[in-house]
Short mmCIF file of C-alpha atoms and ligand atoms in Angstrom, two decimals:
data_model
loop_
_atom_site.label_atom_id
_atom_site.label_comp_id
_atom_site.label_asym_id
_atom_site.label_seq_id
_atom_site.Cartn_x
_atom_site.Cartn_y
_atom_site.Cartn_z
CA UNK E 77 -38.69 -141.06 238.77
CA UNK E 78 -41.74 -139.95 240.79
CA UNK E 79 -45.07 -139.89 240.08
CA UNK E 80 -46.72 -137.40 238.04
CA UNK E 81 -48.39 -135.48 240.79
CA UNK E 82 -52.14 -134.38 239.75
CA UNK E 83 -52.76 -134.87 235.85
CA UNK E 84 -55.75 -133.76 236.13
CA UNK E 85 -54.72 -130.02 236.77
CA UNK E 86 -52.16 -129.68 234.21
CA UNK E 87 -54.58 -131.34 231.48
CA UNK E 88 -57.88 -129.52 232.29
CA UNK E 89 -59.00 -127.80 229.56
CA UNK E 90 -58.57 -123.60 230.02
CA UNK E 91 -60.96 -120.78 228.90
CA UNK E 92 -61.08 -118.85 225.78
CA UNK E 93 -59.19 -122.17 224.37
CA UNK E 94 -57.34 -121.70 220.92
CA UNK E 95 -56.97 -125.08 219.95
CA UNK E 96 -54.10 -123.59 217.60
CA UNK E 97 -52.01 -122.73 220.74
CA UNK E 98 -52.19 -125.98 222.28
CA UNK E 99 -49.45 -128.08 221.55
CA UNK E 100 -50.18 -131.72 220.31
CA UNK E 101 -46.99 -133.17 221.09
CA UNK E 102 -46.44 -132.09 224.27
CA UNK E 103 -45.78 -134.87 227.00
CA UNK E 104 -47.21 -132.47 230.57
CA UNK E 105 -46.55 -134.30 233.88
CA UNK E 106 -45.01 -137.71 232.03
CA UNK E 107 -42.51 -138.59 234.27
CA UNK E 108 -39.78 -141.28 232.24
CA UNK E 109 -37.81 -139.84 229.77
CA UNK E 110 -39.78 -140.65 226.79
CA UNK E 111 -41.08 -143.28 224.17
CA UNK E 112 -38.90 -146.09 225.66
CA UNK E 113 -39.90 -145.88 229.60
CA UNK E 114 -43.10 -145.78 228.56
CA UNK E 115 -44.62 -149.36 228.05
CA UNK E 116 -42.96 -149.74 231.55
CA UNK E 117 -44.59 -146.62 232.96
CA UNK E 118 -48.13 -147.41 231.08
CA UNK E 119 -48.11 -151.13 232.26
CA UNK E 120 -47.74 -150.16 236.33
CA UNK E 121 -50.55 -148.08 236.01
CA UNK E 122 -52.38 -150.60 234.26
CA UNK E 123 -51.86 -152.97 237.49
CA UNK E 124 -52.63 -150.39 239.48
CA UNK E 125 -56.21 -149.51 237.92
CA UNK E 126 -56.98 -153.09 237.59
CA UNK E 127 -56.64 -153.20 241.46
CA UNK E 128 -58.79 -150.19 241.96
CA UNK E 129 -61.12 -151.35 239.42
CA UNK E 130 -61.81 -154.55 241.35
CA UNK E 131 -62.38 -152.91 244.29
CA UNK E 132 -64.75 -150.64 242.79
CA UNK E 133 -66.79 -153.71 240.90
CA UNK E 134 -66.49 -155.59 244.03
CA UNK E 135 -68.08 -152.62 246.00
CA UNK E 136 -71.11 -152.33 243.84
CA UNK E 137 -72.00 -155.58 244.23
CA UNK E 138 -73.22 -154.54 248.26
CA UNK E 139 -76.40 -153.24 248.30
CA UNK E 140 -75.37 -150.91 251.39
CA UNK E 141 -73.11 -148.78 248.54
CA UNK E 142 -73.99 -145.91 247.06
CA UNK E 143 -74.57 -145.73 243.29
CA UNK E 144 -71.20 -145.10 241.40
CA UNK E 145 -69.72 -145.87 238.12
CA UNK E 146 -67.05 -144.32 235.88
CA UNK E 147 -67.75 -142.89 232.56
CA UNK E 148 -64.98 -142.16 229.98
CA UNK E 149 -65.53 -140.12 226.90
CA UNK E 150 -63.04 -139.78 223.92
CA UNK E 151 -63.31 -137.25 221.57
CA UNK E 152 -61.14 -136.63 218.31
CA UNK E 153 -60.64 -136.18 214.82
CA UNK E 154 -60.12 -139.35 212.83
CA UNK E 155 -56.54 -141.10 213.70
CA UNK E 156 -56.26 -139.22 216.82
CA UNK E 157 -56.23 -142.51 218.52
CA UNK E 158 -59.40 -143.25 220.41
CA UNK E 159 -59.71 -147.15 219.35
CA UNK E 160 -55.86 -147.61 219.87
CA UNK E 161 -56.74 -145.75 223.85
CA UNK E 162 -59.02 -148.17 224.48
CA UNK E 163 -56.65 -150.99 223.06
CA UNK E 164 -53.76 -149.91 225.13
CA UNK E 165 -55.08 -148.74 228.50
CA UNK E 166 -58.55 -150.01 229.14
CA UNK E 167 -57.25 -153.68 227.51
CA UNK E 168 -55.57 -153.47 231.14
CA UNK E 169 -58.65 -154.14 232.60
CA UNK E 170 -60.99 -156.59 233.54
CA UNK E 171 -63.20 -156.63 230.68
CA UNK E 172 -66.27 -158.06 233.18
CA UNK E 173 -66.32 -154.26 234.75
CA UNK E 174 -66.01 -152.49 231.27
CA UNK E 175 -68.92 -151.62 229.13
CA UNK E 176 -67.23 -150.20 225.83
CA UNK E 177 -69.55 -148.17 223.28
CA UNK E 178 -68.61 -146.25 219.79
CA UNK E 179 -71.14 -144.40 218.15
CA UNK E 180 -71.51 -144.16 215.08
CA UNK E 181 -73.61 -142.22 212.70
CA UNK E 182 -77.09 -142.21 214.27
CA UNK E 183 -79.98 -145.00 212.66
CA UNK E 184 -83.57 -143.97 211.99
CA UNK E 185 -84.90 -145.49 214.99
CA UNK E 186 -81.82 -142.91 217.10
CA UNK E 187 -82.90 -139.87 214.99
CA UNK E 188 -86.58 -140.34 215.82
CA UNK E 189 -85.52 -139.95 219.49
CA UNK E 190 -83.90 -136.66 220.87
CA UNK E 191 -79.85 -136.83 220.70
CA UNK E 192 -79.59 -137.82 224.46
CA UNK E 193 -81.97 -141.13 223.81
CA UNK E 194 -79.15 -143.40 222.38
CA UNK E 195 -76.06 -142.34 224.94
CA UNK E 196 -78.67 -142.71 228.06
CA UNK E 197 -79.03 -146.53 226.47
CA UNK E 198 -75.07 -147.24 227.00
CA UNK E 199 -74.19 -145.17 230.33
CA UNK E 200 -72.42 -147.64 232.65
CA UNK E 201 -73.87 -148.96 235.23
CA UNK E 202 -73.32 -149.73 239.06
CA UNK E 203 -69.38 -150.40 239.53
CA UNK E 204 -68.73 -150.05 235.97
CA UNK E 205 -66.29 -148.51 233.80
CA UNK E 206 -67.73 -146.75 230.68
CA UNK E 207 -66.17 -146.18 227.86
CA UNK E 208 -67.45 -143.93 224.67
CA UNK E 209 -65.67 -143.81 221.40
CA UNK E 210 -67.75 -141.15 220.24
CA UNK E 211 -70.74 -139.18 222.01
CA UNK E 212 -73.22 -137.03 222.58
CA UNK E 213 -70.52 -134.37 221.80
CA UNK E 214 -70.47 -135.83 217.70
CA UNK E 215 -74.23 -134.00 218.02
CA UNK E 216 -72.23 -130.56 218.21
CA UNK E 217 -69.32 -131.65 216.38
CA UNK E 218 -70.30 -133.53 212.89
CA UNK E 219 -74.13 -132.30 213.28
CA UNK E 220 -72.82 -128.72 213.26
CA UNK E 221 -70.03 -128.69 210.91
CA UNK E 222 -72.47 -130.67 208.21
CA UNK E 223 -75.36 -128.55 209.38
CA UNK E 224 -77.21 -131.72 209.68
CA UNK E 225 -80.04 -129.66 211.52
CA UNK E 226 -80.66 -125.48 212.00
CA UNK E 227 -78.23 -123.66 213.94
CA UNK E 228 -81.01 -123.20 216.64
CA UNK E 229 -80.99 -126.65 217.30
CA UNK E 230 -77.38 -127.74 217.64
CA UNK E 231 -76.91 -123.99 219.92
CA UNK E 232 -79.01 -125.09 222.02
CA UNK E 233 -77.11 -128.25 222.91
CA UNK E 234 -74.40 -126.90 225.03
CA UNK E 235 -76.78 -126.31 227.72
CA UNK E 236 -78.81 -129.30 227.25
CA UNK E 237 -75.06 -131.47 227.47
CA UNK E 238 -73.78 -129.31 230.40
CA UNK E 239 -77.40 -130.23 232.65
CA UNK E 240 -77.05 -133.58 231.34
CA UNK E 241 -73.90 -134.04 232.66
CA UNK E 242 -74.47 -132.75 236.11
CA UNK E 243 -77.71 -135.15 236.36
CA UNK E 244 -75.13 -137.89 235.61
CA UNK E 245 -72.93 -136.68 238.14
CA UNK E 246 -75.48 -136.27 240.98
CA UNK E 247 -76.69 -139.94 240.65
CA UNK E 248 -73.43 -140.72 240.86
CA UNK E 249 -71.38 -141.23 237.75
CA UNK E 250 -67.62 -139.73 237.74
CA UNK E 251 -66.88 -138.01 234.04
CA UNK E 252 -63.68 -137.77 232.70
CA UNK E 253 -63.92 -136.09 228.94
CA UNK E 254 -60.55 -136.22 226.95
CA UNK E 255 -60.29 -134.68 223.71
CA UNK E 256 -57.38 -136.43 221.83
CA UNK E 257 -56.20 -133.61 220.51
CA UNK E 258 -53.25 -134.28 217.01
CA UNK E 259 -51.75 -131.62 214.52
CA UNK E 260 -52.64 -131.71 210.78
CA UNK E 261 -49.80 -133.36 210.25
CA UNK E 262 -49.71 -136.10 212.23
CA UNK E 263 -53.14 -136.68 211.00
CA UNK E 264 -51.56 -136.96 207.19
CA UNK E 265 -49.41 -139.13 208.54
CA UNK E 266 -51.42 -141.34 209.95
CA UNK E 267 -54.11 -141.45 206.84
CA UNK E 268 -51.31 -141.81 204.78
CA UNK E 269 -50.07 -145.03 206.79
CA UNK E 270 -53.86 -146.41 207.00
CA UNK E 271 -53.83 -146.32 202.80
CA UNK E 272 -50.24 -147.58 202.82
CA UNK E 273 -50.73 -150.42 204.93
CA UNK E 274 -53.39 -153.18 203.12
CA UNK E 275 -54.21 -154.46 206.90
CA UNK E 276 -55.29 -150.75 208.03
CA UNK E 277 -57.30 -149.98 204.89
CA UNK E 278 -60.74 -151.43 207.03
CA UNK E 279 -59.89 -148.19 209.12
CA UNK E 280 -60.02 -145.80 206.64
CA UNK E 281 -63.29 -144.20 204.64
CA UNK E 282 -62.69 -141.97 202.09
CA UNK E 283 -64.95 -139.65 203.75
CA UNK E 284 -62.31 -139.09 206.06
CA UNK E 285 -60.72 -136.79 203.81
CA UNK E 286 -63.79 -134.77 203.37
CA UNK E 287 -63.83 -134.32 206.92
CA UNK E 288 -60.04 -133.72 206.98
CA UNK E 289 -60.50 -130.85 204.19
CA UNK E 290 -62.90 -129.19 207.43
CA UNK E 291 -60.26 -129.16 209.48
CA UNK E 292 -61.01 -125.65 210.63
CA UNK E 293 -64.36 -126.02 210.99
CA UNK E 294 -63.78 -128.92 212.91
CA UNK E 295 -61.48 -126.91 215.12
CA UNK E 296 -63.70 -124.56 215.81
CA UNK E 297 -66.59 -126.61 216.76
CA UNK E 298 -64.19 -128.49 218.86
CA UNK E 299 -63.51 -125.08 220.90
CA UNK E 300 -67.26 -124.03 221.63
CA UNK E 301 -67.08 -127.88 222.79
CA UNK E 302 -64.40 -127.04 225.04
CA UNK E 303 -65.38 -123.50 225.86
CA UNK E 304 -69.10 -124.51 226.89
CA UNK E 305 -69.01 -127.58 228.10
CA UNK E 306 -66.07 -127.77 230.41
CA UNK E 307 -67.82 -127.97 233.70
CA UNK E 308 -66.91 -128.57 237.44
CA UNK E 309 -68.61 -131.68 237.54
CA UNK E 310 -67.48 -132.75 234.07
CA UNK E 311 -64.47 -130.54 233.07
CA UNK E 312 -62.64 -131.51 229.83
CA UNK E 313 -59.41 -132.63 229.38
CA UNK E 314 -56.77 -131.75 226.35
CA UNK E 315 -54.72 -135.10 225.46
CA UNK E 316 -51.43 -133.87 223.15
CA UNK E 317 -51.95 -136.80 221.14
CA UNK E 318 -49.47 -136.67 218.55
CA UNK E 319 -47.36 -139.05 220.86
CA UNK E 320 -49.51 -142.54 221.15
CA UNK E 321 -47.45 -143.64 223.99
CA UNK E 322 -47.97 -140.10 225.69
CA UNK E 323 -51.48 -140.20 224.86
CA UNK E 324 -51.73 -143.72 226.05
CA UNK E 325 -49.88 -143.31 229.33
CA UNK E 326 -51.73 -140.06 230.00
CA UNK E 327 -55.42 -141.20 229.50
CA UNK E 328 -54.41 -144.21 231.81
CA UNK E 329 -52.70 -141.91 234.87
CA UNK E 330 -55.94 -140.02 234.35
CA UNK E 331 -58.26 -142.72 234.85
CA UNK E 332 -55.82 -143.85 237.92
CA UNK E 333 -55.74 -140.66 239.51
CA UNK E 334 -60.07 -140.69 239.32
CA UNK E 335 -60.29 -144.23 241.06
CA UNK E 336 -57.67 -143.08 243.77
CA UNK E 337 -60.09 -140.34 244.46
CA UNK E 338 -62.99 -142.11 244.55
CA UNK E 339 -61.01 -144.80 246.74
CA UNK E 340 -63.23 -148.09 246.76
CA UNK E 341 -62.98 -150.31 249.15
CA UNK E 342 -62.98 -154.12 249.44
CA UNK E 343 -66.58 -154.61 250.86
CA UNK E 344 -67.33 -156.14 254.22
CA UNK E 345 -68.47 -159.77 253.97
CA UNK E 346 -71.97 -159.88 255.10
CA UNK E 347 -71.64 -163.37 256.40
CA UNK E 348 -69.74 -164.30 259.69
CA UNK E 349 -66.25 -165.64 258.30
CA UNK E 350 -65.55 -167.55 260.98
CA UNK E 351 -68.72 -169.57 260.84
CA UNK E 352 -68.53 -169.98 256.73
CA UNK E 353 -64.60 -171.24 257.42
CA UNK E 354 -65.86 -173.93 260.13
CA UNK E 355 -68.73 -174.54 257.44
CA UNK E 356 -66.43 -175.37 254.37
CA UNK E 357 -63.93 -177.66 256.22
CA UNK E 358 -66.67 -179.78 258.21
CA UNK E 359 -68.44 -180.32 254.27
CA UNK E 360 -68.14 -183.46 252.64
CA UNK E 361 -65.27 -185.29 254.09
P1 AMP O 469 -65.81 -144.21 213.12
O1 AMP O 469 -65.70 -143.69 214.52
O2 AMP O 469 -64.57 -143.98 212.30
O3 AMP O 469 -66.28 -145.63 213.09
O4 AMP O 469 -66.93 -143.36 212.37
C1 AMP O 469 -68.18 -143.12 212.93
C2 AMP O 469 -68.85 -142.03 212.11
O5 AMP O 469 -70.10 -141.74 212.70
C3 AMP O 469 -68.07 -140.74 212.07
O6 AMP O 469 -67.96 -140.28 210.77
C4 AMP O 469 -68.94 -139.78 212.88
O7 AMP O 469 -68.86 -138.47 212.44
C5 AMP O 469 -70.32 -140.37 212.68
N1 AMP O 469 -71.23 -139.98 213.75
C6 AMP O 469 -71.17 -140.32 215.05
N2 AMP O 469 -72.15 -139.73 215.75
C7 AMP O 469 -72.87 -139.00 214.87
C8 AMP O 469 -74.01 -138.16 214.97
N3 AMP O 469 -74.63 -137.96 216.14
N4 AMP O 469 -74.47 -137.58 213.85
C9 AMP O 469 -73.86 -137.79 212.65
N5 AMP O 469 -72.78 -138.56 212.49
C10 AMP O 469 -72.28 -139.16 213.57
MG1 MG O 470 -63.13 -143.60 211.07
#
């Protein structure tokens, strides 16, 4: 059972994306045999981040680094599964090097600002791991399926996103976009469950089923997302979501497969060992 060699490339989205062709419960690159390998599968890349994110917290904390940090963005329709992501793969972390953020629909003070104002507030910073539930991206999603301001406005977003993004990626900051991506049906499903379920009801709103009844618009917005704004520096990535424990194990190889490229290091001490060693045993007694 080897590993699944470079995610990244089979989950990167494509051009002229149909979302309709895409196929929400496929498992790409997973390399068990399914649901019951997976907690197995998920849990040895947990340890395997958590070492990597370590080193990368530890590194930041040197002066003589350069500026990095991680940011991860996670995009989808209601149920698609972005709260139960960050349950299952970033709760394998050290939450000291996570800075977790979901947005949510913008207050007066946000709206007086331009759309960028409230996600520069939460980037992550030196050695950190970002997470957003929710993003700038809800400002071309929800803004333009609601027409929540003129068309002119939300167009010319794309462009503002895509030279956003590569400032963030100059100073440093490694993007990895997934859009969670479920059928129809599973979403059903899962609303279905939330309503059934008295300890899920505090995760529904009926709005969600006005939302649900845009499906299409949603889709479509969700294409000029991927379309436009899937950049070399920030390229999006497609998460068949319809499977939690693909989706889960996925979004954590993905994350894995970032850190082993960015490869931190354990940083040099900046003190002589030796001398600190002969220091703490001559101490007290
Ligand atoms: P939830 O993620 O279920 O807690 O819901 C958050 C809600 O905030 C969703 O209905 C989003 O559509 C909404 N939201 C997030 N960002 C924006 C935005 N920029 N403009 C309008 N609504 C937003
Ligand atoms: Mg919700």
């Amino acid at each position: 059972m080897g590993k699944a060699l470079n995610l990244r490339s089979l989950l990167r989205a494509g051009q002229n994306i149909n979302i309709a062709d895409l196929d929400s419960a496929a498992t790409p690159g997973y390399p068990g045999h399914g649901k019951p390998d997976s907690e197995e599968l998920t849990a040895a890349l947990g340890e395997t981040i958590s070492d990597w994110q370590e080193r990368f917290y530890a590194e930041s904390r040197l002066d003589s680094t350069p500026t990095r940090s991680i940011l991860v963005v996670l995009q989808g329709l209601d149920t698609a599964g972005k709260g139960g992501t960050i349950r299952h793969v970033f709760g394998l972390i050290d939450p000291q090097g996570l800075k977790i953020y979901a947005f949510k629909v913008p207050t007066e003070e946000e709206l007086s600002h331009d759309f960028l104002w409230r996600i520069r507030r939460q980037l992550p910073g030196r050695g950190m791991i970002g997470i957003f539930d929710r993003s700038h991206y809800e400002d071309v999603l929800v803004v333009r399926v609601n027409s929540l301001v003129e068309e002119e406005v939300w167009q010319a977003r794309y462009e503002i996103i895509n030279q956003f993004e590569a400032e963030l990626a100059e100073a440093g900051v490694t993007i990895i976009k997934c859009f969670l991506h479920i059928s129809p049906e599973t979403q059903k499903d899962r609303l279905l469950q939330r309503l059934i379920d008295p300890r899920k009801h505090w995760k529904y709103s009926p709005g969600d089923v006005k939302v649900r009844r845009r499906w299409p618009d949603y889709m479509t917005a969700y294409e000029a997302v991927l379309n436009r704004c899937s950049t070399e520096v920030a390229p999006w990535y497609v998460i068949p979501s319809d499977n939690k424990w693909y989706r889960n194990w996925a979004v954590a190889r993905l994350l894995e497969e970032h850190l082993e490229e960015l490869a931190p290091d354990w940083p040099k001490a900046d003190f002589n060992v030796e001398d600190e060693i002969a220091a703490v045993e001559q101490s007290l007694a």
